PDB file of C-alpha atoms in Angstrom:
ATOM      1  CA  SER A 282      77.370 -73.190 -52.540  1.00 75.00           C
ATOM      2  CA  GLN A 283      73.779 -73.396 -53.695  1.00 77.00           C
ATOM      3  CA  LYS A 284      72.047 -70.055 -53.938  1.00 85.00           C
ATOM      4  CA  ILE A 285      68.413 -69.193 -54.550  1.00 89.00           C
ATOM      5  CA  GLU A 286      67.271 -65.653 -55.323  1.00 89.00           C
ATOM      6  CA  GLN A 287      63.703 -64.448 -55.544  1.00 90.00           C
ATOM      7  CA  ASN A 288      62.990 -61.090 -57.110  1.00 79.00           C
ATOM      8  CA  SER A 289      62.532 -58.073 -54.925  1.00 69.00           C
ATOM      9  CA  GLU A 290      61.263 -58.741 -51.493  1.00 74.00           C
ATOM     10  CA  ALA A 291      57.951 -57.013 -52.214  1.00 89.00           C
ATOM     11  CA  LEU A 292      55.756 -56.781 -55.283  1.00 93.00           C
ATOM     12  CA  ASN A 293      52.737 -54.475 -55.391  1.00 95.00           C
ATOM     13  CA  ILE A 294      50.137 -54.765 -58.143  1.00 96.00           C
ATOM     14  CA  GLN A 295      46.540 -53.785 -58.805  1.00 97.00           C
ATOM     15  CA  GLU A 296      43.680 -56.229 -58.753  1.00 97.00           C
ATOM     16  CA  GLY A 297      43.076 -57.870 -62.095  1.00 97.00           C
ATOM     17  CA  LYS A 298      46.671 -57.593 -63.270  1.00 97.00           C
ATOM     18  CA  THR A 299      49.092 -60.479 -63.706  1.00 98.00           C
ATOM     19  CA  ALA A 300      51.723 -60.896 -61.021  1.00 96.00           C
ATOM     20  CA  THR A 301      55.048 -62.403 -62.097  1.00 96.00           C
ATOM     21  CA  LEU A 302      57.476 -63.684 -59.486  1.00 97.00           C
ATOM     22  CA  THR A 303      61.003 -64.813 -60.294  1.00 96.00           C
ATOM     23  CA  CYS A 304      63.140 -67.554 -58.793  1.00 95.00           C
ATOM     24  CA  ASN A 305      66.782 -67.817 -59.880  1.00 95.00           C
ATOM     25  CA  TYR A 306      69.200 -70.449 -58.666  1.00 93.00           C
ATOM     26  CA  THR A 307      72.955 -71.000 -59.019  1.00 90.00           C
ATOM     27  CA  ASN A 308      75.370 -73.871 -58.376  1.00 87.00           C
ATOM     28  CA  TYR A 309      72.445 -76.207 -58.599  1.00 82.00           C
ATOM     29  CA  SER A 310      70.789 -78.560 -61.087  1.00 85.00           C
ATOM     30  CA  PRO A 311      67.354 -79.296 -59.666  1.00 88.00           C
ATOM     31  CA  ALA A 312      65.148 -81.987 -61.089  1.00 86.00           C
ATOM     32  CA  TYR A 313      62.047 -80.277 -59.710  1.00 90.00           C
ATOM     33  CA  LEU A 314      61.010 -76.874 -58.543  1.00 92.00           C
ATOM     34  CA  GLN A 315      58.270 -76.376 -55.968  1.00 94.00           C
ATOM     35  CA  TRP A 316      56.305 -73.231 -55.160  1.00 96.00           C
ATOM     36  CA  TYR A 317      54.652 -72.489 -51.839  1.00 97.00           C
ATOM     37  CA  ARG A 318      52.409 -69.764 -50.438  1.00 97.00           C
ATOM     38  CA  GLN A 319      52.854 -68.470 -46.896  1.00 96.00           C
ATOM     39  CA  ASP A 320      50.411 -66.228 -45.062  1.00 96.00           C
ATOM     40  CA  PRO A 321      51.541 -64.181 -42.022  1.00 93.00           C
ATOM     41  CA  GLY A 322      51.903 -66.333 -38.931  1.00 93.00           C
ATOM     42  CA  ARG A 323      51.154 -69.542 -40.826  1.00 95.00           C
ATOM     43  CA  GLY A 324      53.176 -72.344 -42.326  1.00 96.00           C
ATOM     44  CA  PRO A 325      53.826 -72.525 -46.079  1.00 96.00           C
ATOM     45  CA  VAL A 326      51.291 -74.310 -48.245  1.00 97.00           C
ATOM     46  CA  PHE A 327      52.306 -76.242 -51.346  1.00 96.00           C
ATOM     47  CA  LEU A 328      50.968 -74.826 -54.626  1.00 97.00           C
ATOM     48  CA  LEU A 329      52.684 -76.319 -57.646  1.00 95.00           C
ATOM     49  CA  LEU A 330      55.562 -78.531 -58.710  1.00 93.00           C
ATOM     50  CA  ILE A 331      57.248 -78.488 -62.106  1.00 94.00           C
ATOM     51  CA  ARG A 332      59.733 -81.036 -63.428  1.00 91.00           C
ATOM     52  CA  GLU A 333      62.931 -80.160 -65.283  1.00 90.00           C
ATOM     53  CA  ASN A 334      61.563 -81.597 -68.522  1.00 90.00           C
ATOM     54  CA  GLU A 335      58.384 -79.533 -68.309  1.00 92.00           C
ATOM     55  CA  LYS A 336      58.427 -76.043 -69.725  1.00 88.00           C
ATOM     56  CA  GLU A 337      55.152 -74.926 -68.203  1.00 95.00           C
ATOM     57  CA  LYS A 338      52.599 -76.052 -65.639  1.00 96.00           C
ATOM     58  CA  ARG A 339      49.169 -74.563 -64.967  1.00 96.00           C
ATOM     59  CA  LYS A 340      46.662 -74.772 -62.146  1.00 95.00           C
ATOM     60  CA  GLU A 341      43.626 -72.518 -62.328  1.00 96.00           C
ATOM     61  CA  ARG A 342      44.998 -68.931 -62.333  1.00 97.00           C
ATOM     62  CA  LEU A 343      48.540 -70.059 -61.588  1.00 98.00           C
ATOM     63  CA  LYS A 344      51.230 -70.763 -64.159  1.00 98.00           C
ATOM     64  CA  VAL A 345      54.807 -71.836 -63.549  1.00 98.00           C
ATOM     65  CA  THR A 346      57.631 -72.020 -66.066  1.00 97.00           C
ATOM     66  CA  PHE A 347      61.016 -73.688 -65.660  1.00 95.00           C
ATOM     67  CA  ASP A 348      64.025 -72.771 -67.802  1.00 93.00           C
ATOM     68  CA  THR A 349      66.987 -74.951 -66.898  1.00 91.00           C
ATOM     69  CA  THR A 350      69.240 -73.049 -69.311  1.00 92.00           C
ATOM     70  CA  LEU A 351      68.562 -69.738 -67.601  1.00 93.00           C
ATOM     71  CA  LYS A 352      68.357 -71.479 -64.221  1.00 93.00           C
ATOM     72  CA  GLN A 353      65.105 -69.702 -63.580  1.00 94.00           C
ATOM     73  CA  SER A 354      61.466 -70.320 -62.745  1.00 95.00           C
ATOM     74  CA  LEU A 355      58.687 -67.794 -63.229  1.00 96.00           C
ATOM     75  CA  PHE A 356      55.473 -67.915 -61.220  1.00 97.00           C
ATOM     76  CA  HIS A 357      52.474 -66.097 -62.675  1.00 98.00           C
ATOM     77  CA  ILE A 358      49.141 -65.285 -61.057  1.00 98.00           C
ATOM     78  CA  THR A 359      46.641 -64.044 -63.613  1.00 98.00           C
ATOM     79  CA  ALA A 360      43.610 -61.904 -62.776  1.00 98.00           C
ATOM     80  CA  SER A 361      45.111 -61.291 -59.361  1.00 98.00           C
ATOM     81  CA  GLN A 362      42.860 -60.701 -56.355  1.00 98.00           C
ATOM     82  CA  PRO A 363      43.494 -59.152 -52.924  1.00 97.00           C
ATOM     83  CA  ALA A 364      43.181 -62.686 -51.507  1.00 98.00           C
ATOM     84  CA  ASP A 365      46.343 -63.577 -53.432  1.00 98.00           C
ATOM     85  CA  SER A 366      48.345 -61.273 -51.151  1.00 98.00           C
ATOM     86  CA  ALA A 367      50.921 -63.448 -49.401  1.00 97.00           C
ATOM     87  CA  THR A 368      54.575 -64.432 -49.486  1.00 95.00           C
ATOM     88  CA  TYR A 369      55.519 -66.904 -52.196  1.00 96.00           C
ATOM     89  CA  LEU A 370      58.489 -69.227 -51.762  1.00 95.00           C
ATOM     90  CA  CYS A 371      60.320 -71.283 -54.349  1.00 95.00           C
ATOM     91  CA  ALA A 372      62.259 -74.452 -53.592  1.00 92.00           C
ATOM     92  CA  PRO A 373      64.425 -76.131 -56.228  1.00 89.00           C
ATOM     93  CA  VAL A 374      65.074 -79.751 -55.323  1.00 86.00           C
ATOM     94  CA  GLY A 375      67.192 -82.535 -56.743  1.00 77.00           C
ATOM     95  CA  GLN A 376      66.065 -85.952 -57.896  1.00 66.00           C
ATOM     96  CA  ALA A 377      67.095 -87.397 -54.575  1.00 64.00           C
ATOM     97  CA  GLY A 378      65.836 -84.496 -52.541  1.00 60.00           C
ATOM     98  CA  THR A 379      65.941 -85.259 -48.880  1.00 66.00           C
ATOM     99  CA  ALA A 380      65.172 -81.744 -47.702  1.00 71.00           C
ATOM    100  CA  LEU A 381      64.013 -78.573 -49.372  1.00 80.00           C
ATOM    101  CA  ILE A 382      66.101 -75.423 -49.628  1.00 85.00           C
ATOM    102  CA  PHE A 383      63.885 -72.377 -49.894  1.00 90.00           C
ATOM    103  CA  GLY A 384      64.345 -68.949 -51.359  1.00 89.00           C
ATOM    104  CA  LYS A 385      63.664 -66.004 -49.052  1.00 91.00           C
ATOM    105  CA  GLY A 386      60.348 -65.392 -50.728  1.00 93.00           C
ATOM    106  CA  THR A 387      58.582 -62.551 -52.483  1.00 95.00           C
ATOM    107  CA  THR A 388      55.759 -60.748 -50.689  1.00 95.00           C
ATOM    108  CA  LEU A 389      52.927 -59.959 -53.062  1.00 96.00           C
ATOM    109  CA  SER A 390      50.371 -57.260 -52.261  1.00 97.00           C
ATOM    110  CA  VAL A 391      47.318 -56.941 -54.484  1.00 97.00           C
ATOM    111  CA  SER A 392      45.325 -53.754 -54.026  1.00 96.00           C
ATOM    112  CA  SER A 393      41.706 -53.326 -55.035  1.00 92.00           C
TER     113      SER A 393
ATOM    114  CA  ASP B 293      41.419 -84.077 -40.874  1.00 64.00           C
ATOM    115  CA  GLY B 294      44.995 -85.125 -41.516  1.00 73.00           C
ATOM    116  CA  GLY B 295      47.680 -82.614 -40.805  1.00 94.00           C
ATOM    117  CA  ILE B 296      50.563 -81.396 -38.684  1.00 97.00           C
ATOM    118  CA  THR B 297      50.028 -79.923 -35.254  1.00 97.00           C
ATOM    119  CA  GLN B 298      52.612 -77.720 -33.617  1.00 97.00           C
ATOM    120  CA  SER B 299      52.300 -76.607 -30.032  1.00 94.00           C
ATOM    121  CA  PRO B 300      52.356 -74.250 -28.377  1.00 94.00           C
ATOM    122  CA  LYS B 301      51.653 -71.399 -30.781  1.00 95.00           C
ATOM    123  CA  TYR B 302      53.689 -68.988 -28.639  1.00 96.00           C
ATOM    124  CA  LEU B 303      56.491 -69.912 -26.249  1.00 94.00           C
ATOM    125  CA  PHE B 304      58.634 -67.849 -23.952  1.00 92.00           C
ATOM    126  CA  ARG B 305      62.003 -68.906 -22.615  1.00 88.00           C
ATOM    127  CA  LYS B 306      64.123 -67.532 -19.868  1.00 89.00           C
ATOM    128  CA  GLU B 307      67.849 -67.252 -20.292  1.00 86.00           C
ATOM    129  CA  GLY B 308      69.592 -70.566 -19.617  1.00 87.00           C
ATOM    130  CA  GLN B 309      66.486 -72.695 -20.046  1.00 91.00           C
ATOM    131  CA  ASN B 310      65.863 -75.519 -22.448  1.00 94.00           C
ATOM    132  CA  VAL B 311      62.473 -75.601 -24.134  1.00 95.00           C
ATOM    133  CA  THR B 312      60.818 -78.281 -26.242  1.00 96.00           C
ATOM    134  CA  LEU B 313      58.596 -77.592 -29.230  1.00 97.00           C
ATOM    135  CA  SER B 314      56.071 -80.240 -30.125  1.00 97.00           C
ATOM    136  CA  CYS B 315      55.294 -81.501 -33.632  1.00 98.00           C
ATOM    137  CA  GLU B 316      52.768 -84.258 -34.304  1.00 98.00           C
ATOM    138  CA  GLN B 317      51.492 -85.509 -37.664  1.00 97.00           C
ATOM    139  CA  ASN B 318      48.742 -87.954 -38.589  1.00 96.00           C
ATOM    140  CA  LEU B 319      49.553 -88.081 -42.303  1.00 95.00           C
ATOM    141  CA  ASN B 320      51.495 -91.329 -41.969  1.00 94.00           C
ATOM    142  CA  HIS B 321      54.548 -89.579 -43.387  1.00 93.00           C
ATOM    143  CA  ASP B 322      57.979 -91.072 -42.915  1.00 91.00           C
ATOM    144  CA  ALA B 323      60.022 -87.882 -43.210  1.00 91.00           C
ATOM    145  CA  MET B 324      59.820 -84.927 -40.845  1.00 94.00           C
ATOM    146  CA  TYR B 325      61.669 -81.605 -40.747  1.00 95.00           C
ATOM    147  CA  TRP B 326      62.335 -78.600 -38.547  1.00 97.00           C
ATOM    148  CA  TYR B 327      62.952 -75.164 -40.012  1.00 97.00           C
ATOM    149  CA  ARG B 328      63.705 -71.831 -38.450  1.00 97.00           C
ATOM    150  CA  GLN B 329      62.390 -68.645 -40.042  1.00 96.00           C
ATOM    151  CA  ASP B 330      63.737 -65.194 -39.250  1.00 93.00           C
ATOM    152  CA  PRO B 331      62.601 -61.947 -40.885  1.00 84.00           C
ATOM    153  CA  GLY B 332      64.370 -61.523 -44.208  1.00 75.00           C
ATOM    154  CA  GLN B 333      66.170 -64.867 -43.838  1.00 79.00           C
ATOM    155  CA  GLY B 334      63.778 -67.328 -45.335  1.00 86.00           C
ATOM    156  CA  LEU B 335      63.509 -70.888 -44.007  1.00 93.00           C
ATOM    157  CA  ARG B 336      66.647 -72.576 -42.717  1.00 93.00           C
ATOM    158  CA  LEU B 337      66.830 -76.294 -42.035  1.00 93.00           C
ATOM    159  CA  ILE B 338      67.656 -77.330 -38.454  1.00 96.00           C
ATOM    160  CA  TYR B 339      67.177 -81.123 -38.420  1.00 96.00           C
ATOM    161  CA  TYR B 340      65.371 -83.732 -40.440  1.00 93.00           C
ATOM    162  CA  SER B 341      64.423 -87.363 -40.034  1.00 93.00           C
ATOM    163  CA  GLN B 342      63.750 -89.846 -42.812  1.00 90.00           C
ATOM    164  CA  ILE B 343      62.695 -92.684 -40.539  1.00 90.00           C
ATOM    165  CA  VAL B 344      62.019 -93.490 -36.894  1.00 94.00           C
ATOM    166  CA  ASN B 345      65.101 -93.510 -34.649  1.00 95.00           C
ATOM    167  CA  ASP B 346      67.197 -91.732 -37.251  1.00 94.00           C
ATOM    168  CA  PHE B 347      67.812 -88.034 -37.911  1.00 95.00           C
ATOM    169  CA  GLN B 348      70.376 -85.768 -39.566  1.00 93.00           C
ATOM    170  CA  LYS B 349      71.630 -82.278 -38.915  1.00 95.00           C
ATOM    171  CA  GLY B 350      70.608 -79.490 -41.218  1.00 92.00           C
ATOM    172  CA  ASP B 351      72.398 -76.223 -41.872  1.00 90.00           C
ATOM    173  CA  ILE B 352      71.928 -74.676 -38.411  1.00 94.00           C
ATOM    174  CA  ALA B 353      71.752 -77.583 -35.943  1.00 96.00           C
ATOM    175  CA  GLU B 354      74.013 -76.071 -33.273  1.00 96.00           C
ATOM    176  CA  GLY B 355      72.120 -75.426 -30.054  1.00 96.00           C
ATOM    177  CA  TYR B 356      69.227 -77.719 -31.007  1.00 97.00           C
ATOM    178  CA  SER B 357      68.420 -81.379 -30.434  1.00 98.00           C
ATOM    179  CA  VAL B 358      65.692 -83.702 -31.687  1.00 98.00           C
ATOM    180  CA  SER B 359      64.348 -87.209 -31.190  1.00 98.00           C
ATOM    181  CA  ARG B 360      62.258 -89.461 -33.372  1.00 97.00           C
ATOM    182  CA  GLU B 361      60.920 -92.279 -31.203  1.00 97.00           C
ATOM    183  CA  LYS B 362      57.576 -92.465 -32.967  1.00 97.00           C
ATOM    184  CA  LYS B 363      56.624 -91.983 -36.589  1.00 96.00           C
ATOM    185  CA  GLU B 364      54.045 -89.360 -35.645  1.00 97.00           C
ATOM    186  CA  SER B 365      56.230 -87.193 -33.438  1.00 98.00           C
ATOM    187  CA  PHE B 366      59.392 -85.137 -33.953  1.00 98.00           C
ATOM    188  CA  PRO B 367      59.992 -82.803 -30.983  1.00 98.00           C
ATOM    189  CA  LEU B 368      62.638 -80.095 -31.135  1.00 98.00           C
ATOM    190  CA  THR B 369      64.534 -78.964 -28.045  1.00 97.00           C
ATOM    191  CA  VAL B 370      66.063 -75.517 -28.076  1.00 96.00           C
ATOM    192  CA  THR B 371      68.914 -75.707 -25.604  1.00 94.00           C
ATOM    193  CA  SER B 372      70.578 -72.952 -23.624  1.00 90.00           C
ATOM    194  CA  ALA B 373      73.511 -73.287 -26.046  1.00 88.00           C
ATOM    195  CA  GLN B 374      71.403 -71.625 -28.729  1.00 89.00           C
ATOM    196  CA  LYS B 375      72.327 -67.982 -28.184  1.00 86.00           C
ATOM    197  CA  ASN B 376      69.742 -66.413 -30.438  1.00 90.00           C
ATOM    198  CA  PRO B 377      66.647 -68.614 -30.221  1.00 92.00           C
ATOM    199  CA  THR B 378      64.015 -65.956 -30.906  1.00 94.00           C
ATOM    200  CA  ALA B 379      62.412 -67.029 -34.185  1.00 96.00           C
ATOM    201  CA  PHE B 380      59.436 -68.682 -35.846  1.00 97.00           C
ATOM    202  CA  TYR B 381      59.867 -72.472 -35.895  1.00 98.00           C
ATOM    203  CA  LEU B 382      58.165 -74.591 -38.524  1.00 98.00           C
ATOM    204  CA  CYS B 383      57.727 -78.342 -38.611  1.00 98.00           C
ATOM    205  CA  ALA B 384      57.048 -80.177 -41.862  1.00 96.00           C
ATOM    206  CA  SER B 385      56.547 -83.716 -43.104  1.00 94.00           C
ATOM    207  CA  ARG B 386      56.326 -85.567 -46.388  1.00 91.00           C
ATOM    208  CA  THR B 387      56.037 -89.100 -47.688  1.00 86.00           C
ATOM    209  CA  GLY B 388      59.230 -91.086 -47.537  1.00 68.00           C
ATOM    210  CA  GLY B 389      61.744 -91.977 -50.169  1.00 65.00           C
ATOM    211  CA  PHE B 390      64.422 -89.894 -51.796  1.00 62.00           C
ATOM    212  CA  ARG B 391      62.229 -88.289 -54.398  1.00 68.00           C
ATOM    213  CA  GLY B 392      62.207 -84.581 -54.971  1.00 69.00           C
ATOM    214  CA  ASN B 393      58.709 -84.560 -56.368  1.00 79.00           C
ATOM    215  CA  GLN B 394      57.020 -84.944 -53.004  1.00 85.00           C
ATOM    216  CA  PRO B 395      55.712 -81.711 -51.477  1.00 89.00           C
ATOM    217  CA  GLN B 396      56.183 -80.880 -47.840  1.00 91.00           C
ATOM    218  CA  HIS B 397      53.262 -80.296 -45.493  1.00 95.00           C
ATOM    219  CA  PHE B 398      53.811 -77.679 -42.816  1.00 97.00           C
ATOM    220  CA  GLY B 399      52.383 -76.975 -39.405  1.00 97.00           C
ATOM    221  CA  ASP B 400      51.429 -73.448 -38.401  1.00 96.00           C
ATOM    222  CA  GLY B 401      54.554 -72.833 -36.414  1.00 97.00           C
ATOM    223  CA  THR B 402      55.676 -71.940 -32.909  1.00 97.00           C
ATOM    224  CA  ARG B 403      56.931 -68.456 -32.173  1.00 97.00           C
ATOM    225  CA  LEU B 404      59.656 -68.556 -29.536  1.00 95.00           C
ATOM    226  CA  SER B 405      60.690 -65.451 -27.634  1.00 93.00           C
ATOM    227  CA  ILE B 406      63.241 -64.778 -24.919  1.00 87.00           C
ATOM    228  CA  LEU B 407      62.077 -63.148 -21.708  1.00 83.00           C
TER     229      LEU B 407
END
């Protein structure tokens, strides 16, 4: 069955550092990979999407990579800020994706 | 502003009762979804609908029912058959079509608890 793993449930870093979150998937060949941010008590918010033929995608301080050989996506937040503290979810999805399957998420805490 | 509205924010159910969670969207999206989120479990798909008057079961549909009579609305009923209904329920929508490059838009959830 399809399996999605996100690195350690919690990641603690200091303000100004780069946070790197990992999303690994197995038994799956997604055409896209989506990343979401979820704050406590709120619904997830879409951040970025990367296609299988893209190696890297950037949006402001965010960068996502997609390695279909390793079956892995990395999500980077540079110059991290306390406001970046949240849970980040990845969702690999096929070309004909009718519904998203999410990883359990990684909770990022940025301390000042 | 366009978006998804879930109500109520908090809901309490007595044993043996059915309860209905509301989800309304004004984004003109064809597809709508219900997820359940438990601590440490991530989001699990309950039901989804690609078009009005049609819906499909997700991974954990037992004990739940839905309807899709209008494009804007996708209510979820948690029946008494659902033995462990305490959870955070999230509704989402996206534009139609079978394309994986469309992001989902989420409401802010309903937290259901058993009295």
